[in-house]
Short mmCIF file of C-alpha atoms in Angstrom, two decimals:
data_model
loop_
_atom_site.label_atom_id
_atom_site.label_comp_id
_atom_site.label_asym_id
_atom_site.label_seq_id
_atom_site.Cartn_x
_atom_site.Cartn_y
_atom_site.Cartn_z
CA MET A 17 110.57 90.29 138.27
CA HIS A 18 107.54 90.58 135.68
CA PHE A 19 106.66 89.57 132.44
CA VAL A 20 104.86 91.92 130.33
CA ALA A 21 102.22 90.54 127.80
CA GLY A 22 99.82 92.05 125.56
CA THR A 23 96.23 91.65 124.01
CA ASP A 24 97.88 91.66 120.63
CA THR A 25 101.12 93.54 118.92
CA GLY A 26 101.46 97.24 118.66
CA ILE A 27 99.17 97.92 121.69
CA GLY A 28 101.84 99.56 124.10
CA LYS A 29 104.00 96.83 125.64
CA THR A 30 107.20 98.98 125.47
CA LEU A 31 105.66 101.93 126.64
CA VAL A 32 104.19 100.29 129.80
CA SER A 33 107.48 98.23 130.25
CA CYS A 34 109.50 101.51 130.20
CA ALA A 35 106.89 103.05 132.48
CA LEU A 36 107.42 100.55 134.90
CA LEU A 37 111.28 100.68 134.78
CA HIS A 38 110.66 104.63 135.58
CA ALA A 39 108.10 104.03 138.35
CA LEU A 40 110.41 101.14 139.96
CA ARG A 41 113.34 103.69 139.90
CA ALA A 42 111.58 106.27 141.28
CA GLN A 43 111.03 104.00 144.47
CA GLY A 44 114.79 103.75 144.52
CA ILE A 45 114.52 100.05 142.91
CA ALA A 46 117.39 99.16 140.48
CA ALA A 47 115.50 97.90 137.65
CA VAL A 48 116.58 96.68 134.24
CA GLY A 49 114.55 96.10 130.95
CA MET A 50 114.75 92.91 128.77
CA LYS A 51 113.36 92.28 125.40
CA PRO A 52 114.39 88.77 125.06
CA VAL A 53 113.47 88.60 121.15
CA ALA A 54 112.70 91.62 118.77
CA SER A 55 111.84 91.80 115.11
CA GLY A 56 112.41 94.61 113.05
CA ALA A 57 115.67 96.74 113.09
CA GLU A 58 117.68 99.14 111.37
CA ARG A 59 121.40 99.59 111.03
CA HIS A 60 122.71 102.79 112.65
CA ALA A 61 125.73 104.99 112.10
CA ASP A 62 127.56 102.47 114.55
CA GLY A 63 127.29 99.82 112.15
CA ARG A 64 124.95 97.75 114.60
CA LEU A 65 121.24 96.94 114.11
CA HIS A 66 118.88 98.66 116.81
CA ASN A 67 115.37 97.81 117.53
CA GLU A 68 113.30 100.96 118.77
CA ASP A 69 111.81 98.60 121.62
CA ALA A 70 115.09 97.51 122.86
CA ASP A 71 116.62 100.76 122.56
CA ALA A 72 113.50 102.32 124.48
CA LEU A 73 114.15 99.54 127.53
CA ALA A 74 117.68 100.28 127.69
CA GLN A 75 117.36 104.06 128.10
CA ALA A 76 114.78 103.49 130.74
CA SER A 77 116.68 101.03 132.62
CA GLY A 78 118.63 102.05 135.78
CA MET A 79 121.71 100.41 134.33
CA ALA A 80 123.65 99.98 131.43
CA GLN A 81 123.91 96.08 130.66
CA PRO A 82 125.37 94.58 127.35
CA SER A 83 122.69 94.11 124.60
CA ALA A 84 123.48 90.26 124.54
CA LEU A 85 121.89 90.02 127.82
CA THR A 86 118.79 92.68 127.66
CA ASN A 87 118.14 91.72 123.82
CA PRO A 88 119.59 88.47 122.94
CA TYR A 89 117.99 88.02 119.78
CA LEU A 90 117.39 90.91 117.27
CA PHE A 91 116.13 89.92 113.47
CA GLU A 92 116.25 92.81 110.93
CA ARG A 93 113.07 91.90 109.36
CA PRO A 94 109.85 92.88 111.03
CA LEU A 95 108.24 89.09 110.99
CA ALA A 96 107.25 86.89 113.35
CA PRO A 97 110.14 85.72 115.30
CA HIS A 98 110.18 82.27 114.29
CA VAL A 99 110.00 83.15 110.69
CA ALA A 100 112.51 85.85 111.09
CA ALA A 101 114.71 83.40 112.69
CA GLU A 102 114.37 80.87 109.88
CA ARG A 103 115.07 83.44 107.10
CA GLU A 104 118.50 84.59 108.73
CA GLY A 105 119.53 80.69 109.10
CA ARG A 106 119.26 80.79 112.95
CA SER A 107 116.92 79.65 115.71
CA ILE A 108 115.96 81.07 119.16
CA ALA A 109 117.53 78.86 121.88
CA ARG A 110 115.78 78.75 125.24
CA ASP A 111 118.86 78.22 127.12
CA VAL A 112 120.48 81.66 125.53
CA VAL A 113 117.55 83.63 126.93
CA LEU A 114 117.24 81.99 130.16
CA ASP A 115 121.20 82.55 130.77
CA ALA A 116 120.91 86.07 129.75
CA LEU A 117 117.95 86.89 132.17
CA SER A 118 119.89 84.89 134.87
CA GLN A 119 122.89 87.37 134.64
CA LEU A 120 120.53 90.09 134.58
CA ARG A 121 118.82 88.93 137.85
CA ARG A 122 122.17 88.97 139.62
CA GLN A 123 122.70 92.58 138.35
CA ALA A 124 119.22 94.20 139.33
CA ALA A 125 116.97 94.05 141.81
CA HIS A 126 113.96 93.82 139.54
CA VAL A 127 113.82 92.82 135.54
CA VAL A 128 110.99 93.70 133.40
CA VAL A 129 110.82 91.33 130.70
CA GLU A 130 108.73 92.22 127.72
CA GLY A 131 107.31 89.53 125.43
CA VAL A 132 106.79 90.11 121.62
CA GLY A 133 103.31 90.37 120.25
CA GLY A 134 100.59 88.89 121.78
CA PHE A 135 100.88 86.15 124.64
CA VAL A 136 101.09 82.99 122.61
CA VAL A 137 103.55 83.76 119.78
CA PRO A 138 105.70 80.97 118.23
CA LEU A 139 109.44 81.07 119.06
CA GLY A 140 110.30 77.90 117.22
CA ASP A 141 108.78 74.42 116.33
CA ASP A 142 108.14 73.39 119.85
CA TRP A 143 107.69 76.51 122.05
CA THR A 144 106.19 80.05 122.36
CA THR A 145 106.31 83.15 124.35
CA ALA A 146 103.75 81.88 126.74
CA ASP A 147 106.39 78.69 127.36
CA LEU A 148 108.87 81.61 127.87
CA ALA A 149 106.81 83.12 130.49
CA ILE A 150 106.41 79.77 132.26
CA ASP A 151 109.96 79.43 132.28
CA ILE A 152 110.70 82.77 133.77
CA GLY A 153 107.86 81.95 135.94
CA ALA A 154 107.24 85.81 136.89
CA PRO A 155 104.01 87.36 137.76
CA VAL A 156 102.32 88.83 134.39
CA VAL A 157 101.30 92.42 133.78
CA LEU A 158 98.71 92.57 130.87
CA VAL A 159 98.66 95.47 128.40
CA VAL A 160 95.12 95.90 127.06
CA GLY A 161 95.18 98.25 123.76
CA LEU A 162 91.74 99.83 124.24
CA ARG A 163 90.04 99.42 120.59
CA LEU A 164 86.87 97.18 119.59
CA GLY A 165 87.22 93.67 120.47
CA CYS A 166 89.65 94.26 123.26
CA ILE A 167 87.44 92.61 125.89
CA SER A 168 87.58 89.59 124.38
CA HIS A 169 91.23 89.50 123.57
CA ALA A 170 91.88 90.48 127.17
CA LEU A 171 89.53 87.94 128.93
CA LEU A 172 91.08 85.25 126.46
CA THR A 173 94.69 86.18 127.25
CA ALA A 174 93.65 86.59 131.10
CA GLU A 175 92.67 82.90 130.59
CA ALA A 176 95.70 81.65 128.83
CA ILE A 177 97.60 83.20 131.49
CA ARG A 178 95.79 81.68 134.34
CA SER A 179 95.68 78.22 132.62
CA ARG A 180 99.48 77.92 132.33
CA GLY A 181 99.53 78.41 136.40
CA LEU A 182 101.04 82.19 136.06
CA THR A 183 99.70 85.00 138.10
CA LEU A 184 98.10 87.91 136.53
CA ALA A 185 99.85 90.43 138.95
CA GLY A 186 97.92 93.42 137.34
CA TRP A 187 96.59 95.13 134.06
CA VAL A 188 96.99 98.51 132.40
CA ALA A 189 94.53 100.07 129.65
CA ASN A 190 96.65 101.90 126.85
CA CYS A 191 94.61 104.25 124.81
CA GLN A 192 94.97 103.51 120.68
CA PRO A 193 95.36 106.27 118.26
CA ASP A 194 92.15 106.04 116.96
CA GLY A 195 90.19 106.18 120.22
CA MET A 196 87.17 103.82 120.83
CA LEU A 197 83.78 104.67 121.59
CA GLU A 198 82.42 104.05 125.20
CA GLN A 199 85.99 103.68 126.46
CA ASP A 200 84.97 104.25 130.03
CA ALA A 201 82.47 101.44 129.65
CA THR A 202 85.09 99.20 128.27
CA ILE A 203 87.28 99.68 131.05
CA PHE A 204 84.45 98.97 133.64
CA ALA A 205 83.80 96.01 131.63
CA LEU A 206 87.34 94.62 132.20
CA LYS A 207 87.61 95.69 135.81
CA VAL A 208 84.55 93.46 136.58
CA ARG A 209 85.69 90.48 134.69
CA LEU A 210 89.84 90.34 134.61
CA ASN A 211 90.03 89.88 138.41
CA ALA A 212 93.32 91.53 138.77
CA PRO A 213 94.61 94.95 140.03
CA PHE A 214 93.93 97.47 137.22
CA LEU A 215 97.26 99.66 137.52
CA GLY A 216 95.96 102.46 135.42
CA ILE A 217 95.06 103.99 132.04
CA ILE A 218 97.51 105.55 129.87
CA PRO A 219 96.05 108.33 127.49
CA ARG A 220 97.45 109.14 124.06
CA LEU A 221 100.77 110.74 124.89
CA SER A 222 102.70 113.26 122.81
CA GLY A 223 106.29 111.25 121.90
CA ALA A 224 104.99 108.18 123.81
CA ASP A 225 106.61 109.70 126.90
CA ALA A 226 107.35 106.75 129.17
CA GLN A 227 108.33 108.98 132.24
CA THR A 228 104.99 110.67 132.11
CA ALA A 229 103.13 107.66 131.95
CA SER A 230 105.03 106.37 134.89
CA ARG A 231 103.25 109.06 137.01
CA LEU A 232 99.99 107.52 135.79
CA LEU A 233 100.49 103.83 136.99
CA ASP A 234 100.10 102.63 140.59
CA ILE A 235 102.58 99.87 140.92
CA GLN A 236 102.23 99.05 144.68
CA PRO A 237 100.18 95.85 143.64
CA LEU A 238 103.21 94.76 141.76
CA LEU A 239 105.93 95.15 144.68
CA THR A 240 103.89 92.33 146.79
CA VAL A 241 103.76 89.92 143.54
CA SER A 242 107.26 89.90 142.03
#
């Protein structure tokens, strides 16, 4: 099992999570994706709310599971999770998320849990996504969106992960739409300072093709820390 965190929102956590699922499945490992909390959804013809990230994880998974397990909390408005929950008169319960995860772990050999936003995002008055990562206790994969400022964001996030007693199992560099100057120098600086396996770089892909991205990642370091 792995927890996928990001240096910020919108930097490719879902693409990387789906790529990891494809890579695990390519090695014959039964893997399923989980998005415990998602904000921003549209109602489809089936009458149900759908979130693009949660749907992508479901499609990349090796087995079909009920959305109540793979995405126990889905909010219609694209807001911070605790705000979205408050606007709908709901709350995000720890035990619901952890029970869903427990059921998934009984069904699959490997669960890829995608966080929401950055690493420390409020889920309620008294807990955050970082607390969820601690509850799960899984090694963390960090997605670094390559843009100006990402070195500081990545180092601070790595520090936050390790300070909570969690293992940084590896990191992925994900190229952003507008690109960045001195990209190679930035990746080198991160390799030197993050002190964790570099799993690969994902260039800008047409249609955000997770299956193609999976072939660009080296997941072997993750298979020894799961």
